[in-house]
Amino acid sequence: MPTESTSQGATHSRPVEAVLAHPWRTVAVVVAAGLLALLLLWDWNWFRGPVERIVSARTGRSFDIGGDLDVDVGRTAVIRADRLTLGNADWSDSPDMATTDRLELHVRLWPLLAGQVHIPELRLRQPDILLEAGEDGGNWRFDGMSGEGEGPRIDLLHVESGRLRYVDAARETDVDLGVASEDTEDPSVRPLALSGDGHWRGAPFELTGAVASPLALRETETPYAIDLRASAGATRAHARGAITRLLGLSAFDLQMALSGKDLEDLYPLLGIAMPHTPPYELDGRLVRDDAVWRYEGFSGKVGDSDLGGTAKITTGRERLLFEGDLHSKLLDFDDLAGFVGGAPDSGAGETGNAELEAEAAKRAAAGRLLPDTPYDLHKLRNMDADVRWKAARIEAPGWPLDDMDVRILLEAGLLRLDPLEFGAAGGRIRSTVRMDARQDAIQTHAAIRARGLELGRLLPDNELAQGAVGRVSGDIDLSGTGNSVARMLATADGDATLGMGRGQVSNLLLELAGLDIYEALKFLIGKDRQVAVRCAFGDFAVQDGVMTTRALAFDTEDTIIIGEGTIDLGEEQLDLLLKPRPKDRSILALRSPLVIDGSFRDPGFRPDMARLGLRGAIALALGSIAPPAALLATLELGPGEDSTCGGQYAK
């Protein structure tokens, strides 16, 4: 009977005998044990040098692993590397393009056998990436990489405390953003939160929001979610929604809301020369197709005017091209003041711009009416434009304007408004304006044609003119030199004519204009009536900004008013003398000449007191003899006959 020790020895020898009986199994066990020991004891840092050389050869840049390199082997290998640094392009002043405190890469091993790289997860801790634009392109272009092929498949990206910078020194643009992956219930959908600031075309701005993982950019069939808010001074932009068409950054579309206190503020941001405006709010679809940016179907308000349509910007040309097809249902005429260098005259309850209103108040305090703000020659020369704008209705208290149709053409400093057309007082005012800003002083020519304006609607605030009948037409042709509206008119040469044929006007208005006290009182106490107008006309020669009458008359069945004098466009002064000549007999008539003087902002309308005083003296002298005789001084013995327009009374 064997002893206990003998029994135990036999038991321990059986595995050894089994191994010795199968040599290949013995080899496999030894190799497995050796590999296990190797994996447990292997220092993966031995591969840092080869990896650095491979990456450097592929990118043409220096590459350094400053920390540990470690690998967990399995069906999905996990590679960890610390303190990585990728060098920058040779032309950059910054030595590093990208650094990260840690990179963790999960790689499926079996697809590698088929030449496919599948990365289920990529993690970056404190990455810092610098993108720079230079004369030869961006630093993201690598010499040793063609960009062909599908590239690795990455399922999930996680960024912890990252930083992304973009610099384009030539365009005065720099962006510095903090980047971090947001935690979500579904780890496969992990957007990036962005927050930072910088300069865009030299203007400081701030940016906040979130975008989908950049890995989603490769999924062309899946909309790319975006929600970003940017602000530059008082200008605000909100891009949101899902980009349904995106290829890199050369083509995309999204919803974009814009708002600010003045559209002129867009010039340093977008390079679009816009006039000063009241605050605005717009929202539409922004589409980019390579060098063409379109703002489609936008709508909103500028001041108290609604504005909608489509605008297009084309870059990559010698000068930026701005095209637009704009429309307004209601246009507040005040909101157009910036187009002529003025400021909107915002009233109570209207949307205003405090800075522009302060400028308008300053100009009013100086007693000037015509805008004297110079046009910016650099802006006029730095872009081209072709914009059509139609307004169905115009809100313009005190002005008989109905609608507007304008086309703005700008090419290399040559600006044309052709046409600039308004519906006014039941007629049309059609103008063409040419402004040549290719010289230091703008040369301007304006041709204005007014046709069929209703006399009664030309004076909408005058109750006595409401029943007036007649249509007014005229032509104005002016040429001037200067960089503001005020200066252009101060140097203007040309002609201005205005006339009306037969019509009717209030007799009370006519008698008040002629200071016929008896007739005016009679109609005020009794009933006003309409008198026939034979004609009215004004013909002015314009030289060096001074309009001088060649002929000025208003002829009715009982009175003709003859005028003469000047209108100084440079000094904004009126100096006109109107001489009423009655055709009827009237008592208590003080038919003295009427003087229109003063400034454009504060005109005066008064009788010639010297003439009126002389008549009063004659009346007093006659009154000392006999009261009835005193009435003779105020008697006007009209000839009692009509004439053709003007006739002998105009001589």
C-alpha positions in Angstrom: 0.0 0.0 0.0 1.6 3.2 -1.1 2.4 5.9 1.5 0.8 9.4 1.6 3.9 11.1 0.3 4.2 8.7 -2.6 0.6 9.4 -3.5 1.1 13.2 -3.5 4.2 13.0 -5.7 2.3 11.0 -8.3 -0.4 13.7 -8.3 2.0 16.5 -8.9 3.9 14.7 -11.7 0.8 14.2 -13.8 0.7 17.7 -15.4 4.4 17.5 -16.1 4.0 14.2 -17.8 1.1 15.5 -19.8 3.2 18.4 -21.1 6.2 16.3 -21.9 3.9 13.9 -23.7 2.7 16.8 -26.1 5.7 19.0 -27.2 3.7 21.6 -29.2 1.4 22.2 -26.3 4.6 22.7 -24.3 5.8 25.3 -26.7 2.5 27.1 -26.7 2.4 27.3 -22.9 5.9 28.6 -22.8 5.2 31.3 -25.5 2.0 32.4 -23.8 3.7 32.6 -20.5 6.5 34.6 -22.1 4.1 37.0 -23.8 2.2 37.5 -20.6 5.4 38.3 -18.8 6.4 40.6 -21.6 3.2 42.5 -21.6 3.2 42.8 -17.9 6.8 44.0 -17.9 7.0 45.8 -21.3 7.9 49.5 -21.2 5.9 51.1 -24.1 8.0 54.2 -23.9 10.5 52.3 -26.1 8.1 53.1 -29.0 8.1 56.9 -28.4 11.0 57.5 -30.8 9.6 55.4 -33.7 6.1 57.0 -33.3 7.5 60.5 -33.2 9.5 59.8 -36.4 6.5 58.3 -38.2 4.2 61.2 -37.4 6.9 63.8 -38.3 7.5 62.1 -41.6 3.8 62.0 -42.4 3.0 65.7 -41.5 6.3 67.4 -42.3 6.2 68.9 -38.8 8.1 68.2 -35.5 6.3 65.8 -33.1 7.1 65.1 -29.5 5.8 62.8 -26.8 6.9 64.5 -23.7 5.3 62.1 -21.2 4.5 58.4 -21.0 3.3 56.2 -23.7 1.1 53.3 -22.6 -1.0 50.6 -24.3 -3.7 48.3 -22.9 -4.0 45.4 -25.3 -7.3 43.7 -26.1 -9.8 43.4 -28.9 -10.0 47.2 -28.5 -6.5 48.5 -27.7 -6.4 51.7 -25.5 -3.4 53.9 -26.3 -2.5 56.7 -23.9 0.1 59.4 -24.5 0.9 62.4 -22.3 2.2 65.9 -23.2 2.0 65.7 -27.0 3.3 68.6 -29.1 2.8 69.1 -32.9 5.0 71.7 -34.5 3.7 74.6 -36.6 4.3 75.6 -40.2 7.7 77.1 -40.9 6.3 80.5 -41.7 4.5 80.9 -38.4 5.9 82.9 -35.5 4.3 80.4 -33.1 6.4 77.2 -32.7 3.5 74.9 -31.8 0.3 74.2 -33.7 -1.2 71.8 -31.2 -0.5 70.5 -27.7 -2.5 68.3 -25.4 -1.9 67.2 -21.8 -3.2 63.7 -22.6 -4.5 61.8 -25.6 -6.5 58.5 -25.2 -7.1 56.5 -28.3 -9.3 53.4 -28.5 -8.5 51.3 -31.6 -10.2 48.1 -32.8 -7.5 45.6 -33.7 -9.3 43.2 -36.1 -10.2 45.9 -38.7 -6.5 46.9 -38.9 -5.8 43.6 -40.6 -8.1 44.8 -43.5 -6.3 48.2 -43.6 -9.2 50.0 -41.9 -8.8 52.3 -38.8 -11.8 52.2 -36.5 -11.5 54.4 -33.4 -14.6 53.9 -31.1 -13.4 56.8 -28.8 -11.0 59.6 -28.8 -10.3 61.6 -25.7 -8.3 64.8 -25.3 -7.4 66.5 -22.1 -6.5 70.2 -22.2 -5.9 70.3 -25.9 -4.7 73.7 -27.3 -5.0 74.0 -31.1 -3.8 77.1 -33.1 -5.2 77.6 -36.6 -3.4 80.3 -38.7 -4.1 81.7 -42.1 -1.1 82.7 -44.1 -0.2 83.8 -47.6 0.3 80.2 -48.8 -2.8 78.9 -47.1 -3.5 77.6 -43.6 -1.2 75.9 -41.2 -3.7 73.0 -41.2 -2.3 71.9 -44.6 0.5 69.3 -44.2 3.2 68.7 -46.8 3.3 64.9 -46.4 -0.4 64.3 -46.4 -2.5 64.4 -49.6 -5.9 64.3 -47.9 -7.1 61.4 -50.1 -9.0 58.5 -48.8 -11.7 58.2 -46.2 -9.4 58.5 -43.2 -10.0 56.9 -39.8 -13.5 56.2 -38.5 -14.1 57.9 -35.2 -17.3 57.2 -33.2 -16.9 59.5 -30.2 -14.9 62.6 -29.3 -14.6 63.9 -25.8 -12.7 67.1 -25.1 -11.9 68.2 -21.5 -10.9 71.9 -20.9 -9.8 72.6 -24.5 -8.7 75.7 -26.3 -9.1 76.6 -29.9 -7.5 79.7 -31.5 -7.8 81.1 -35.0 -5.6 83.9 -36.4 -5.7 85.7 -39.7 -3.4 88.7 -39.3 -4.0 90.0 -42.8 -7.7 90.4 -42.0 -7.2 91.6 -38.5 -9.0 88.5 -37.2 -8.2 86.5 -34.1 -10.5 84.1 -32.1 -9.8 82.5 -28.8 -12.4 79.9 -27.6 -12.7 77.6 -24.7 -14.0 74.2 -25.9 -15.4 71.4 -23.8 -17.7 68.4 -24.5 -21.1 68.6 -22.8 -22.4 65.7 -20.7 -25.4 64.0 -22.3 -27.5 60.9 -21.6 -26.5 59.5 -24.9 -22.7 59.4 -25.0 -22.7 58.9 -28.7 -24.2 62.4 -29.1 -21.9 64.8 -27.2 -21.9 68.5 -28.4 -19.1 70.9 -27.9 -19.7 74.0 -25.7 -17.9 77.1 -27.0 -17.1 80.3 -25.2 -14.6 83.1 -25.9 -13.8 86.3 -27.6 -11.5 88.0 -30.1 -11.5 90.3 -33.0 -13.2 90.0 -36.4 -11.8 92.4 -39.1 -10.4 94.5 -36.2 -13.7 94.7 -34.3 -13.8 93.1 -30.8 -16.5 90.4 -30.4 -17.7 87.7 -28.0 -19.0 84.2 -28.8 -21.0 81.6 -26.8 -23.0 78.6 -27.7 -22.7 74.9 -28.7 -22.2 72.9 -31.8 -22.5 69.2 -32.6 -19.3 67.2 -32.4 -17.1 67.9 -35.4 -17.2 64.2 -36.1 -20.7 64.8 -37.3 -19.4 67.0 -40.2 -18.6 63.8 -42.1 -22.2 62.6 -41.9 -23.6 64.3 -45.0 -27.0 62.9 -44.6 -27.4 64.0 -40.9 -28.2 67.7 -40.1 -25.4 69.3 -38.1 -26.8 71.1 -35.0 -25.6 74.5 -34.2 -26.6 77.3 -31.7 -24.1 80.2 -31.5 -24.5 83.7 -30.3 -22.0 86.5 -31.1 -21.8 90.1 -30.2 -19.6 92.9 -31.4 -20.4 96.1 -29.6 -24.1 96.7 -30.0 -24.3 94.2 -33.0 -25.8 90.8 -32.2 -25.9 87.6 -34.3 -27.6 84.3 -33.5 -27.0 81.3 -35.7 -29.1 78.3 -34.8 -30.8 75.3 -36.1 -29.5 72.3 -38.1 -27.2 72.8 -41.0 -28.6 70.6 -43.7 -25.9 71.1 -46.2 -22.3 71.4 -45.1 -19.0 70.6 -46.8 -16.1 71.8 -44.7 -16.8 75.5 -44.4 -17.2 76.2 -48.2 -21.0 75.4 -48.3 -23.6 75.6 -45.6 -27.0 77.0 -44.7 -28.6 77.9 -41.4 -30.9 80.4 -39.7 -29.3 83.7 -38.8 -30.7 86.6 -36.7 -29.0 90.0 -36.8 -29.7 93.0 -34.6 -28.0 96.2 -33.6 -28.4 99.9 -33.1 -27.1 100.9 -36.5 -26.6 99.1 -39.8 -23.5 101.2 -40.4 -21.8 99.1 -37.7 -21.7 96.1 -40.1 -19.0 97.7 -42.2 -16.0 96.8 -40.0 -17.5 93.3 -39.5 -18.6 92.4 -43.0 -17.1 95.1 -45.3 -20.6 96.2 -46.4 -20.9 100.0 -46.6 -24.3 100.9 -45.2 -25.8 104.2 -44.2 -26.5 105.2 -40.6 -29.9 103.8 -39.5 -32.0 103.5 -36.4 -31.9 100.1 -34.5 -32.7 97.0 -36.5 -33.7 93.4 -36.1 -33.5 90.9 -39.0 -33.9 87.2 -39.3 -33.4 84.9 -42.3 -31.6 82.0 -43.8 -27.8 82.3 -44.3 -26.4 80.2 -47.2 -22.8 80.0 -48.3 -21.7 78.5 -51.6 -18.0 79.0 -51.8 -17.4 82.7 -52.4 -21.1 83.6 -52.4 -23.0 84.3 -49.2 -26.8 84.8 -49.4 -29.2 86.0 -46.7 -32.4 84.6 -48.1 -36.0 85.3 -47.2 -35.1 87.6 -44.3 -37.6 89.9 -42.6 -37.6 92.3 -39.7 -37.5 96.0 -38.9 -35.1 98.9 -39.4 -36.3 101.7 -37.1 -40.1 101.9 -37.7 -39.9 100.4 -41.2 -40.4 96.8 -42.1 -37.7 95.3 -44.3 -37.5 91.9 -46.1 -36.1 90.2 -49.1 -32.8 88.6 -50.1 -29.2 90.0 -50.0 -26.1 88.5 -51.5 -22.4 89.1 -50.9 -19.7 87.8 -53.3 -16.1 87.7 -52.1 -12.9 86.8 -53.9 -13.2 89.8 -56.2 -11.2 92.9 -56.4 -14.0 94.5 -54.5 -16.7 92.9 -52.5 -20.1 92.8 -54.4 -23.3 93.4 -52.5 -26.6 92.6 -54.3 -30.1 92.9 -52.9 -33.7 92.6 -53.7 -35.5 94.4 -50.8 -39.1 95.3 -50.1 -41.0 97.2 -47.4 -44.7 97.2 -46.8 -44.4 100.4 -44.7 -41.4 102.7 -44.9 -41.0 105.4 -42.3 -39.4 108.3 -44.3 -37.3 109.3 -41.3 -35.4 106.0 -41.5 -33.9 107.1 -44.9 -32.1 110.1 -43.4 -28.8 108.3 -43.3 -28.7 107.9 -47.1 -28.2 111.6 -47.4 -25.9 112.0 -44.4 -28.7 113.1 -42.1 -30.1 111.6 -38.8 -33.6 110.2 -38.4 -36.0 112.7 -36.8 -37.6 110.2 -34.4 -40.7 111.5 -32.7 -42.6 110.2 -29.7 -43.3 106.5 -29.9 -40.8 106.0 -32.7 -37.7 103.8 -32.7 -34.6 106.0 -32.5 -30.8 106.0 -32.3 -29.6 108.1 -29.4 -26.3 109.0 -31.0 -27.9 110.0 -34.3 -30.6 112.0 -32.6 -27.9 113.9 -30.7 -26.2 114.7 -34.0 -29.5 115.9 -35.4 -30.1 118.1 -32.4 -26.7 119.6 -32.8 -27.3 120.4 -36.4 -30.7 121.9 -35.6 -29.1 124.1 -32.9 -26.8 125.4 -35.5 -29.8 126.5 -37.6 -28.9 124.3 -40.6 -31.3 122.0 -42.4 -29.3 120.4 -45.2 -27.2 117.4 -44.2 -23.5 118.3 -44.0 -22.0 114.9 -42.9 -19.4 114.0 -45.5 -19.7 110.7 -47.4 -16.9 108.2 -46.7 -14.9 108.0 -49.9 -13.1 104.8 -48.8 -16.4 103.0 -48.3 -17.7 104.1 -51.7 -14.6 102.8 -53.4 -14.1 99.6 -51.5 -17.2 97.7 -52.6 -19.6 97.3 -55.5 -23.4 97.1 -55.2 -26.6 96.5 -57.1 -29.6 96.8 -54.9 -33.3 97.2 -55.7 -35.6 98.4 -53.0 -39.4 98.9 -53.2 -41.7 100.3 -50.6 -45.4 99.9 -51.0 -46.4 102.7 -48.6 -44.4 105.6 -47.0 -45.1 107.2 -43.6 -44.0 110.8 -43.9 -46.0 113.4 -41.9 -46.0 116.7 -43.7 -44.7 115.1 -47.0 -47.1 113.9 -49.7 -45.2 110.7 -50.4 -47.0 107.5 -51.3 -44.4 104.8 -52.3 -40.8 104.3 -53.4 -38.8 102.4 -56.0 -35.0 102.8 -56.1 -32.1 101.0 -57.7 -28.7 101.6 -56.2 -25.7 100.9 -58.4 -22.1 101.3 -57.2 -18.9 100.3 -59.0 -15.4 101.4 -58.1 -16.6 104.7 -56.5 -19.2 105.6 -59.1 -22.7 105.6 -57.5 -25.9 105.8 -59.4 -29.5 105.9 -58.3 -31.4 104.9 -61.4 -34.2 105.2 -60.9 -35.0 107.0 -57.6 -38.8 107.2 -57.9 -41.5 108.2 -55.5 -45.2 108.3 -55.8 -46.1 111.8 -54.5 -49.4 113.6 -54.2 -51.1 111.4 -56.7 -48.3 111.8 -59.3 -44.7 110.6 -59.7 -41.3 112.1 -59.0 -38.6 110.2 -61.0 -35.0 111.0 -60.6 -31.6 109.8 -61.7 -28.6 110.7 -59.6 -24.9 110.2 -60.5 -22.2 110.6 -57.8 -18.6 110.1 -59.0 -16.5 109.5 -55.9 -13.4 108.5 -57.8 -11.9 112.0 -57.2 -11.2 113.6 -53.9 -14.4 115.8 -54.3 -17.5 114.0 -55.3 -19.0 115.3 -58.6 -22.8 114.9 -58.6 -25.5 115.3 -61.2 -29.2 115.0 -60.5 -32.1 115.0 -62.9 -35.5 115.2 -61.3 -38.8 115.0 -63.2 -42.1 115.6 -61.3 -45.3 114.9 -63.1 -49.0 115.2 -62.2 -48.7 116.2 -58.5 -52.1 117.2 -57.1 -52.0 120.7 -55.7 -54.3 120.0 -52.8 -52.1 117.0 -51.6 -48.9 119.0 -51.8 -50.0 120.9 -48.7 -51.6 118.1 -46.6 -51.5 120.1 -43.3 -53.1 123.2 -44.7 -57.0 123.1 -44.4 -57.4 125.9 -46.8 -55.6 124.0 -49.5 -57.6 120.8 -49.2 -60.1 121.8 -51.9 -57.4 123.0 -54.3 -57.5 121.4 -57.7 -54.7 121.3 -60.2 -51.7 119.2 -61.2 -48.1 120.4 -60.8 -45.2 119.3 -62.9 -41.5 120.3 -63.1 -38.0 119.6 -64.0 -34.8 120.1 -62.0 -31.3 119.6 -63.4 -28.4 120.3 -61.1 -24.7 119.6 -61.0 -22.4 120.2 -58.0 -19.1 119.3 -56.4 -18.7 118.3 -52.7 -18.6 115.4 -50.3 -21.9 116.2 -48.5 -25.4 117.0 -49.6 -25.0 120.6 -48.2 -21.7 121.1 -50.1 -23.1 119.7 -53.4 -26.0 122.1 -53.3 -23.8 125.0 -52.3 -21.9 124.6 -55.5 -24.7 123.6 -57.8 -25.3 124.9 -61.3 -28.3 124.2 -63.5 -32.0 125.0 -63.9 -35.2 124.5 -61.9 -38.7 124.9 -63.4 -42.1 124.2 -61.9 -45.6 124.9 -63.3 -49.3 124.2 -63.1 -52.1 124.7 -65.6 -55.7 125.4 -64.9 -57.2 124.5 -61.5 -59.0 125.9 -58.5 -57.9 127.3 -55.1 -59.5 128.7 -52.0 -60.4 132.4 -52.4 -59.9 132.8 -48.7 -56.3 131.5 -49.0 -55.7 133.9 -51.9 -57.1 136.9 -50.1 -55.1 136.1 -46.9 -52.0 135.9 -49.0 -52.8 139.3 -50.4 -53.8 140.8 -47.1 -57.2 141.8 -48.4 -58.9 142.2 -45.0 -62.4 142.8 -46.3 -62.5 139.8 -48.6 -60.9 137.5 -46.0 -63.4 138.6 -43.3 -66.3 138.1 -45.7 -65.3 134.5 -46.4 -64.4 133.8 -42.8 -67.8 135.0 -41.6 -69.7 133.6 -44.6 -68.5 130.8 -46.8 -65.3 130.2 -48.6 -65.5 129.6 -52.3 -63.2 128.3 -55.0 -61.7 130.5 -57.7 -60.3 129.4 -61.0 -56.5 129.3 -61.4 -55.3 130.1 -64.8 -51.7 129.0 -64.2 -48.8 129.1 -61.8 -45.1 128.9 -62.7 -41.6 129.3 -61.4 -38.4 129.4 -63.5 -35.0 129.6 -61.7 -31.5 129.8 -63.0 -29.0 128.1 -60.5 -25.4 129.2 -60.3 -22.9 128.6 -57.5 -25.7 127.4 -55.3 -27.9 130.5 -55.8 -31.4 130.1 -57.4 -32.4 133.3 -59.1 -35.9 133.9 -60.5 -36.3 134.2 -64.2 -40.1 134.1 -63.9 -42.5 133.6 -61.0 -46.3 134.0 -61.1 -49.6 132.7 -59.7 -52.5 133.8 -61.9 -56.2 133.4 -60.9 -59.4 134.9 -62.1 -59.2 137.8 -59.6 -55.6 138.1 -58.6 -52.1 137.6 -60.0 -49.1 137.3 -57.8 -45.7 138.2 -59.3 -42.5 137.1 -57.6 -38.8 137.8 -57.8 -35.7 137.1 -55.7 -33.2 134.4 -54.8 -32.9 131.2 -52.8 -29.3 130.6 -51.5 -28.7 126.9 -51.2 -25.3 127.3 -49.6 -26.3 129.8 -46.9 -29.8 128.2 -46.6 -31.4 131.6 -46.9 -34.7 132.8 -48.6 -35.1 136.3 -50.2 -38.3 136.4 -52.3 -40.7 139.2 -52.9 -44.3 138.5 -53.9 -46.4 141.3 -55.4 -50.1 140.7 -55.5 -52.0 142.5 -58.3 -55.8 142.3 -57.9 -58.2 142.1 -60.8 -61.3 143.0 -58.6 -62.4 146.0 -56.6 -62.2 145.7 -52.8 -62.3 148.0 -49.8 -60.0 147.7 -46.8 -57.4 146.1 -49.0 -53.8 146.3 -47.9 -52.2 144.9 -51.0 -48.6 145.4 -50.2 -45.8 143.2 -51.4 -45.1 140.0 -49.4 -41.6 139.0 -48.3 -40.5 135.4 -47.9 -37.2 135.5 -46.0 -35.3 133.8 -43.2 -33.6 130.4 -43.2 -34.7 127.0 -44.5 -35.2 125.9 -41.0 -37.0 129.0 -39.8 -38.6 130.8 -42.9 -40.5 134.0 -42.5 -43.6 135.2 -44.4 -44.6 138.8 -43.9 -45.8 141.9 -45.6 -43.4 144.6 -46.8 -43.9 146.9 -43.8 -42.3 149.9 -45.5 -45.0 149.8 -48.2 -47.7 149.0 -45.8 -46.7 151.9 -43.5 -46.8 154.3 -46.4 -50.4 153.3 -47.2 -51.3 153.7 -43.6 -49.9 157.2 -43.5 -51.9 158.2 -46.6 -55.0 156.8 -45.1 -54.5 158.8 -41.9 -53.8 161.9 -43.9 -57.0 161.6 -45.9 -58.9 160.7 -42.8 -58.1 164.0 -41.3 -60.0 165.6 -44.1 -63.0 163.3 -44.5 -63.5 159.8 -43.2 -64.9 158.4 -46.5 -61.8 159.7 -48.2 -59.7 157.6 -45.9 -61.2 154.5 -47.5 -59.9 155.5 -50.9 -56.4 154.7 -49.7 -57.3 151.1 -49.4 -59.4 150.8 -52.6 -57.9 148.5 -55.3 -59.4 149.1 -58.7 -58.9 145.9 -60.5 -59.2 146.1 -64.2 -62.2 143.9 -64.1 -61.1 141.6 -66.9 -59.4 138.2 -67.3 -56.4 137.3 -69.3 -54.4 134.4 -70.5 -51.8 133.0 -68.1 -50.0 136.0 -66.7 -51.0 138.3 -69.5 -50.5 142.0 -69.0 -50.5 141.6 -65.2 -47.3 139.7 -65.4 -45.5 142.5 -67.1 
